[in-house]
Short mmCIF file of C-alpha atoms and ligand atoms in Angstrom, two decimals:
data_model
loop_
_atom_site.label_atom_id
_atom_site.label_comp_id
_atom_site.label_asym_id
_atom_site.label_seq_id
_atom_site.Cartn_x
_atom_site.Cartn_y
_atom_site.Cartn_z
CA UNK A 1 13.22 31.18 19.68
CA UNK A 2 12.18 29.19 16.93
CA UNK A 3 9.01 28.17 16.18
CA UNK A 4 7.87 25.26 13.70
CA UNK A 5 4.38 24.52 12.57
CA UNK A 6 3.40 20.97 12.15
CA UNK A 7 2.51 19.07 9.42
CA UNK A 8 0.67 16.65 7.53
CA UNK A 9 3.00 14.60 5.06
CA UNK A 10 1.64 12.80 1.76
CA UNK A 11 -2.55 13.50 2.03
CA UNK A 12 -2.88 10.33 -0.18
CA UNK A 13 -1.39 9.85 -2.95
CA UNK A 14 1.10 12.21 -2.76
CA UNK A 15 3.40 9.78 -0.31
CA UNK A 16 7.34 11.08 0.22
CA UNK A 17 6.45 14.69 -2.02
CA UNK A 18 3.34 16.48 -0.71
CA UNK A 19 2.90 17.59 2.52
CA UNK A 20 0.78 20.68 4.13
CA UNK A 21 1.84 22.79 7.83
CA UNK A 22 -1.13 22.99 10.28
CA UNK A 23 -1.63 25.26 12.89
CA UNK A 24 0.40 22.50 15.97
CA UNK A 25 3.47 23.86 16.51
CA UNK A 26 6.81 23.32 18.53
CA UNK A 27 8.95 25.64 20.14
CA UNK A 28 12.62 25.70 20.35
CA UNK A 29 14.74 27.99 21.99
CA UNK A 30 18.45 27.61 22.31
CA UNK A 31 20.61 30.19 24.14
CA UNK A 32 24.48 29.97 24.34
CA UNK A 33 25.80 28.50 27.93
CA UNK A 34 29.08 29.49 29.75
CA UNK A 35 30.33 26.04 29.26
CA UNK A 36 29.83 22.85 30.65
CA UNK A 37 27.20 20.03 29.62
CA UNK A 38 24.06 20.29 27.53
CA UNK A 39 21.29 21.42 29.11
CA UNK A 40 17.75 20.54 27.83
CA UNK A 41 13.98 21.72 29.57
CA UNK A 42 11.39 20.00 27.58
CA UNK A 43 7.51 21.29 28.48
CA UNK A 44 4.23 20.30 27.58
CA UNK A 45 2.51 17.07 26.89
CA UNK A 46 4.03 14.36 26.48
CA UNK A 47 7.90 16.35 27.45
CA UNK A 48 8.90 13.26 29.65
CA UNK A 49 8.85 11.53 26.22
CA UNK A 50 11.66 13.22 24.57
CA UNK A 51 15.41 12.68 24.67
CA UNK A 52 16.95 15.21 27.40
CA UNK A 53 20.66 14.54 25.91
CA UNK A 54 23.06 14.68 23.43
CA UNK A 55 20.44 12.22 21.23
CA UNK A 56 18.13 14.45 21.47
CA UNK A 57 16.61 14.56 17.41
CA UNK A 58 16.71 18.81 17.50
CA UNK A 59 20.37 18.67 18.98
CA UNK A 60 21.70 16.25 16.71
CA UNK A 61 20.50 18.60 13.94
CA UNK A 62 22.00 21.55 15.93
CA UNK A 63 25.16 19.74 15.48
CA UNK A 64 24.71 18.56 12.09
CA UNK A 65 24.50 22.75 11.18
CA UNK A 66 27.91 23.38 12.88
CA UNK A 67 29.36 20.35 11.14
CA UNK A 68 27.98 21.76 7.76
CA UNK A 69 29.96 25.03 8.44
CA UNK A 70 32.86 23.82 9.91
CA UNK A 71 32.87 25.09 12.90
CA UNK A 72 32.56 24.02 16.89
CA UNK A 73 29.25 23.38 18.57
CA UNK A 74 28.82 25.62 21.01
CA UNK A 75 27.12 24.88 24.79
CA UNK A 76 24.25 25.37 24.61
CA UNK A 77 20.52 25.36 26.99
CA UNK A 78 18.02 23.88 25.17
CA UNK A 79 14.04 24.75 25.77
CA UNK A 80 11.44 22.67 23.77
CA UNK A 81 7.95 23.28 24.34
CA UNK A 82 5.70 20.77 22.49
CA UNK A 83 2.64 21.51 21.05
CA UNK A 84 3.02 18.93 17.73
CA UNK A 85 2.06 14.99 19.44
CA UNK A 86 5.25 13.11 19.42
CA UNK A 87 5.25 9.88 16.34
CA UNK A 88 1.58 10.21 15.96
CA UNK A 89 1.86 11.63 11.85
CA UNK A 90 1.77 15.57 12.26
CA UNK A 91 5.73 16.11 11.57
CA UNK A 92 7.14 16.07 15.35
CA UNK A 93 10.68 14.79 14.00
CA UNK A 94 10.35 17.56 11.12
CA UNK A 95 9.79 20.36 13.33
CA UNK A 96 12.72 19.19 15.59
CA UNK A 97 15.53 19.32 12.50
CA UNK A 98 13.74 22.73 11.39
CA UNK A 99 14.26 23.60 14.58
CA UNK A 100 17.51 22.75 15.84
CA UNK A 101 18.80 24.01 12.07
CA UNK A 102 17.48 27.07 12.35
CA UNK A 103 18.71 28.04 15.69
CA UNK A 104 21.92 27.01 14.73
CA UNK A 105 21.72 29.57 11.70
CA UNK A 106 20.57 32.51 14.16
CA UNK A 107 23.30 31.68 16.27
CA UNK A 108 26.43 31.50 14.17
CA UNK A 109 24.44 34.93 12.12
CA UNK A 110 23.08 33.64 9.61
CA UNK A 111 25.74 31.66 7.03
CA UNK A 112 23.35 29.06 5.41
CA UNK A 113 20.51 30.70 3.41
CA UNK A 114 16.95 28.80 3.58
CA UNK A 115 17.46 27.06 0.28
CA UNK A 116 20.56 25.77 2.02
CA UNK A 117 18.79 24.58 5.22
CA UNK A 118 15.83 23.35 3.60
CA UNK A 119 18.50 21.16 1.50
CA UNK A 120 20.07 19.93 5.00
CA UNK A 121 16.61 18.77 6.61
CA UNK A 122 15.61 17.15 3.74
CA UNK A 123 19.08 15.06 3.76
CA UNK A 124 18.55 14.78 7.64
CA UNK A 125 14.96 13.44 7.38
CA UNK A 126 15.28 11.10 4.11
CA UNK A 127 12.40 12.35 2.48
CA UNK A 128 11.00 16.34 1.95
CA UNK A 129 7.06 16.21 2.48
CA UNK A 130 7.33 17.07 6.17
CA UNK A 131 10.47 19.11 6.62
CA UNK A 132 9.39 21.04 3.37
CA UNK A 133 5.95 22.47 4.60
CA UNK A 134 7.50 22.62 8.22
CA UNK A 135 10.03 25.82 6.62
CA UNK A 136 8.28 27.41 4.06
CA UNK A 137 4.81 27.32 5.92
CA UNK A 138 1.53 26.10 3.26
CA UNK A 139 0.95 22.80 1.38
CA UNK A 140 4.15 22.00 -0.89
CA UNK A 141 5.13 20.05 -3.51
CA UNK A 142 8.75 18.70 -3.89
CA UNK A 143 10.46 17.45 -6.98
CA UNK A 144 13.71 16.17 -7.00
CA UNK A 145 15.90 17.72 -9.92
CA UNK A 146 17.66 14.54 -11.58
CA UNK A 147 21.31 16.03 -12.89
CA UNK A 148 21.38 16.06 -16.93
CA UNK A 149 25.32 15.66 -16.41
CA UNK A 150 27.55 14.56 -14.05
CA UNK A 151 29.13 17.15 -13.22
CA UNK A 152 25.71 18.62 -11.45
CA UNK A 153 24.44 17.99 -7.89
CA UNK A 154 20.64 16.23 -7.53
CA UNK A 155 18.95 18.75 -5.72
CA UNK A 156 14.95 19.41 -4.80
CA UNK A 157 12.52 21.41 -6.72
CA UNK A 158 9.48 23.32 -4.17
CA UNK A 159 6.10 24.40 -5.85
CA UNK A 160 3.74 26.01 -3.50
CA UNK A 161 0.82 23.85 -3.88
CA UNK A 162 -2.68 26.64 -3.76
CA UNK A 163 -5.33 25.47 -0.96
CA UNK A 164 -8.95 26.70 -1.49
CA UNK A 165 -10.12 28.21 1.14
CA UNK A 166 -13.44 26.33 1.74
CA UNK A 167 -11.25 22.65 2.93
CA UNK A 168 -10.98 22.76 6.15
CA UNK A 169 -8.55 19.81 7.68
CA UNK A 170 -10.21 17.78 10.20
CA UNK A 171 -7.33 16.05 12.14
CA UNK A 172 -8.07 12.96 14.55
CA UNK A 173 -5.47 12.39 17.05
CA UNK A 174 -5.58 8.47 18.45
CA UNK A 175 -3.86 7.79 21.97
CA UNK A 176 -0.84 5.16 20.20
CA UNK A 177 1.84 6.05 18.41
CA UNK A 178 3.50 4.68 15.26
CA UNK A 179 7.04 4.78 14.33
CA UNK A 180 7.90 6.07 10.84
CA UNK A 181 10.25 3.47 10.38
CA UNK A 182 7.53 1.12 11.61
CA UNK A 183 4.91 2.18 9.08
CA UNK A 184 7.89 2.55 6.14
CA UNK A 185 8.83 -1.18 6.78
CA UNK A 186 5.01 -2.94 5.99
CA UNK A 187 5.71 -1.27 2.38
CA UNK A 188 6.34 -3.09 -0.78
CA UNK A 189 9.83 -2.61 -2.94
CA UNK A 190 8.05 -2.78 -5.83
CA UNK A 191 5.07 -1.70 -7.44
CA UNK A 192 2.74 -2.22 -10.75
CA UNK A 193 2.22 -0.46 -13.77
CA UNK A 194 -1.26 0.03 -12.75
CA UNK A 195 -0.99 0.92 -9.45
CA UNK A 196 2.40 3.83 -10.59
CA UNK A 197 -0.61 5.21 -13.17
CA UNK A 198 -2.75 5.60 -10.28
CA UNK A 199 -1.73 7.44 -8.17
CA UNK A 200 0.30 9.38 -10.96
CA UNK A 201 -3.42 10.12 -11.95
CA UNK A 202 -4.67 10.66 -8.32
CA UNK A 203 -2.24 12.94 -7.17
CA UNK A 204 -3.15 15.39 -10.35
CA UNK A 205 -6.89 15.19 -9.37
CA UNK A 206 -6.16 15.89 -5.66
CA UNK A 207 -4.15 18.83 -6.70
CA UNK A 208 -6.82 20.59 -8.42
CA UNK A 209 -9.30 19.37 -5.78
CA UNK A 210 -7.41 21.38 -3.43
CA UNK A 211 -6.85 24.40 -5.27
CA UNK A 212 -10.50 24.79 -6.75
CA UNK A 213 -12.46 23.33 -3.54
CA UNK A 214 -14.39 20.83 -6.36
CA UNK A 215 -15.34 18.21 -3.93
CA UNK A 216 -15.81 15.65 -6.58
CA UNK A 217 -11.90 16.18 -7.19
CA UNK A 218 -10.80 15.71 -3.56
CA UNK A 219 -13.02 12.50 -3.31
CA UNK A 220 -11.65 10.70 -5.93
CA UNK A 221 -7.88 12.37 -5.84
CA UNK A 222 -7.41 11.75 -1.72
CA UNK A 223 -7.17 7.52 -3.24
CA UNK A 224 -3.92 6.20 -2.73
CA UNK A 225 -2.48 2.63 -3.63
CA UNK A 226 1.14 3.25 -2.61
CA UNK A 227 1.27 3.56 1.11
CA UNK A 228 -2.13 3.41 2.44
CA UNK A 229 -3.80 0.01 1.52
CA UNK A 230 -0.70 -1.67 3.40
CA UNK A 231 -0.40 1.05 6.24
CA UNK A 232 -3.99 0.71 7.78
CA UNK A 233 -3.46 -2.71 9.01
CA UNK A 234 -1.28 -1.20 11.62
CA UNK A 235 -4.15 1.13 12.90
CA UNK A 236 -6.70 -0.20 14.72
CA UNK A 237 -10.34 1.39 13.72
CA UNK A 238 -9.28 2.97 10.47
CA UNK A 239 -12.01 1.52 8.26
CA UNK A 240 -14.60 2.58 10.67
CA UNK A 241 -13.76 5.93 11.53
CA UNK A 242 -13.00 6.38 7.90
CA UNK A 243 -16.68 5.24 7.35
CA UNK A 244 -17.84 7.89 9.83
CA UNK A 245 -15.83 10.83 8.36
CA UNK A 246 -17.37 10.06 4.85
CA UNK A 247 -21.16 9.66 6.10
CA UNK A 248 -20.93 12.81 8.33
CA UNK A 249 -19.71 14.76 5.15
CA UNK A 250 -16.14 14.67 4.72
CA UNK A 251 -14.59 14.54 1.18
CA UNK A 252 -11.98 12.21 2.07
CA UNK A 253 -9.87 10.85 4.72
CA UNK A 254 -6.38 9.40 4.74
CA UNK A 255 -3.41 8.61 6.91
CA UNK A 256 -1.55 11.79 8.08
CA UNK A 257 2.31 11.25 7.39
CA UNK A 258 3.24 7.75 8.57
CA UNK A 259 -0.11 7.41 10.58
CA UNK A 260 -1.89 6.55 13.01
CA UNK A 261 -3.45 10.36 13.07
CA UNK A 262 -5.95 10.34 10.31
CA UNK A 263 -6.74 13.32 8.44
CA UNK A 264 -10.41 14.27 6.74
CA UNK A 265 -11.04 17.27 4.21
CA UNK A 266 -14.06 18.67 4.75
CA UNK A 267 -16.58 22.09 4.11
CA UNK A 268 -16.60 24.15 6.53
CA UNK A 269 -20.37 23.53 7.61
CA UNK A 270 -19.73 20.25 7.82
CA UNK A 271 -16.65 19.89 9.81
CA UNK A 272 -17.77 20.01 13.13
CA UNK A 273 -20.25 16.53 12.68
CA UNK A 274 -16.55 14.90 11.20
CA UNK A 275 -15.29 15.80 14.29
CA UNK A 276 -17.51 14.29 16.17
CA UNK A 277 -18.19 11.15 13.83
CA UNK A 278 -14.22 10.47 13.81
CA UNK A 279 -13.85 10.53 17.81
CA UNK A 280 -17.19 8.45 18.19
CA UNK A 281 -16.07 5.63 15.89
CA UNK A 282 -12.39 5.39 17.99
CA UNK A 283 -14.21 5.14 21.14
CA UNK A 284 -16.45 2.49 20.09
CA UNK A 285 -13.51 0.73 19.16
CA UNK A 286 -11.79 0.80 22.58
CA UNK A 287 -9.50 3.69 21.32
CA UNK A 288 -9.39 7.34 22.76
CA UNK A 289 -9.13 10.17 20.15
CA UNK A 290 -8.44 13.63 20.16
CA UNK A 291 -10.51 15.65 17.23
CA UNK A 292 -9.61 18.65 16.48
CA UNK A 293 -10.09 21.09 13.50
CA UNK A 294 -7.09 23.28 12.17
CA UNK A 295 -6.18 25.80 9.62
CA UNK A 296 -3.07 25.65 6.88
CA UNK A 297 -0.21 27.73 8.83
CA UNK A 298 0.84 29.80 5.77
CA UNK A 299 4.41 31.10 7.30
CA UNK A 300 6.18 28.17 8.40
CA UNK A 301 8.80 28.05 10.72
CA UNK A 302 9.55 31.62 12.02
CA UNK A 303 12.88 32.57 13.82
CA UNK A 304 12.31 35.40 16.95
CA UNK A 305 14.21 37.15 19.27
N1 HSE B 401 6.15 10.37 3.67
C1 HSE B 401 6.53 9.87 4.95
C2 HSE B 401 5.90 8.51 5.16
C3 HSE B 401 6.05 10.81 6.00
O1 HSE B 401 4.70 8.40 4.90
O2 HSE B 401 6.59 7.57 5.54
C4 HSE B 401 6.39 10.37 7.38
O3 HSE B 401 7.43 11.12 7.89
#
């Protein structure tokens, strides 16, 4: 069994790097068959959503792993129990190649270290803030290494990025979903000088917001001008529940991942009014929301049994 936390990609201005795993989590289990077709039992929420064959996103990566060491996929029973909503920004897809990676390590005994399968998701996904956080558990940071010659590979650099214990993530949950490749294809190719300097600036502040808990930090560093000023067109209610988070007392709020969740930082003391503020302003807009708050899952994906 594997079992991979969620997660929320980019927290601002940290869009395609930074990403943090939440306390959601999927569960994979894959157990060898005695031949014969693939078999896949999806439970929970939502299961009559998700791809019960051979395109199924945590297969696919299953069979990417036995590609990667050469040898033949084996039949397989496949058991998914969701607990991560499916394209709603919390890392579904993410835990999916984690998952299907990972059992495919446990069951050929081990061959790929975690450097190696991190690697492999990140090529699998496109970009590391989800699948990042999703293995290694916490709130990471990932750099890509540029070769100095060309003779070496480009590879990814991880720093663990600290999280003060006082921000508490408030996470609001709407009833639509919103493709990734949806909310990836309303952004520009190009961007200014000014706007590259901000969020270069941004991000900096919003990482020592989050490791010191200095709320003046997190308000100003959770400002993005990359992703977010084009993304909230596509989600309906954003300025006013964003309004509502900030009066009850959050820090900040921003997209989570690709959207439409939206994600405040908050005090402890002052997280249950968010929650309440967030889900109000949806419904008054027509638009049923889930609040809920969470905790930073600090272990990542972990494989069992
Ligand atoms: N960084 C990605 C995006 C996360 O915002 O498009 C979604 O998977």
């Amino acid at each position: 069994m594997v079992k991979v936390p969620g997660t929320t990609a980019n927290i601002g201005p940290g869009f395609d790097c930074l990403g943090a795993a939440l306390s959601v989590y999927n569960r994979f289990r894959f157990s060898l068959a005695e031949s014969g077709k693939l078999q896949v039992k999806v439970t929970g929420a939502e299961a009559d959503r998700v791809k019960a064959d051979e395109s199924n996103l945590a297969y696919q990566a299953f069979v990417k792993f036995y590609e990667k060491i050469g040898q033949n996929v084996p039949d397989v029973v496949m058991e998914i129990s969701l607990g991560v909503p499916l394209a709603r920004g919390l890392g579904s897809s993410a835990t999916a190649i984690v998952g299907g990676l990972l059992a495919g390590n446990a069951l050929a005994g081990g061959p790929l270290s975690q450097a190696e399968v991190m690697e492999l998701a990140i090529a699998l996904e496109g970009h590391p803030d989800n699948v990042v956080p999703a293995l290694l558990g916490g709130c990471r940071l990932s750099a890509s290494v540029e070769p100095q010659t060309n003779k070496e590979k480009s590879s990814w650099q991880i720093c663990d990025i600290p999280w003060h214990q006082d921000i508490i993530p408030v996470i609001a949950i709407p009833d639509f979903e919103l493709s990734t490749a949806e909310a990836r294809k309303v952004l520009p190719q190009e961007y200014s000088r000014a706007d590259a300097i901000f969020n270069g600036a941004h991000l900096g502040m919003l990482l020592r917001g989050l490791a010191t808990g200095n709320g003046d930090w997190l308000r100003v560093g959770m400002s993005d001008r990359i992703h977010q000023p084009y993304r909230k067109a596509l989600i309906p209610g954003y300025d006013a529940v964003q309004t509502a988070a900030l009066d009850a007392g959050a820090w900040g709020m921003v997209i989570s991942g690709a959207g439409p969740t939206l994600l405040a930082l908050v005090a402890a003391k002052q997280a249950p009014d968010v929650t309440i503020a967030m889900a109000t302003a949806w419904q008054q807009q027509g638009i049923t929301a889930r609040t809920a708050t969470v905790t930073l899952d600090s272990q990542g994906a972990v494989v069992s049994e």
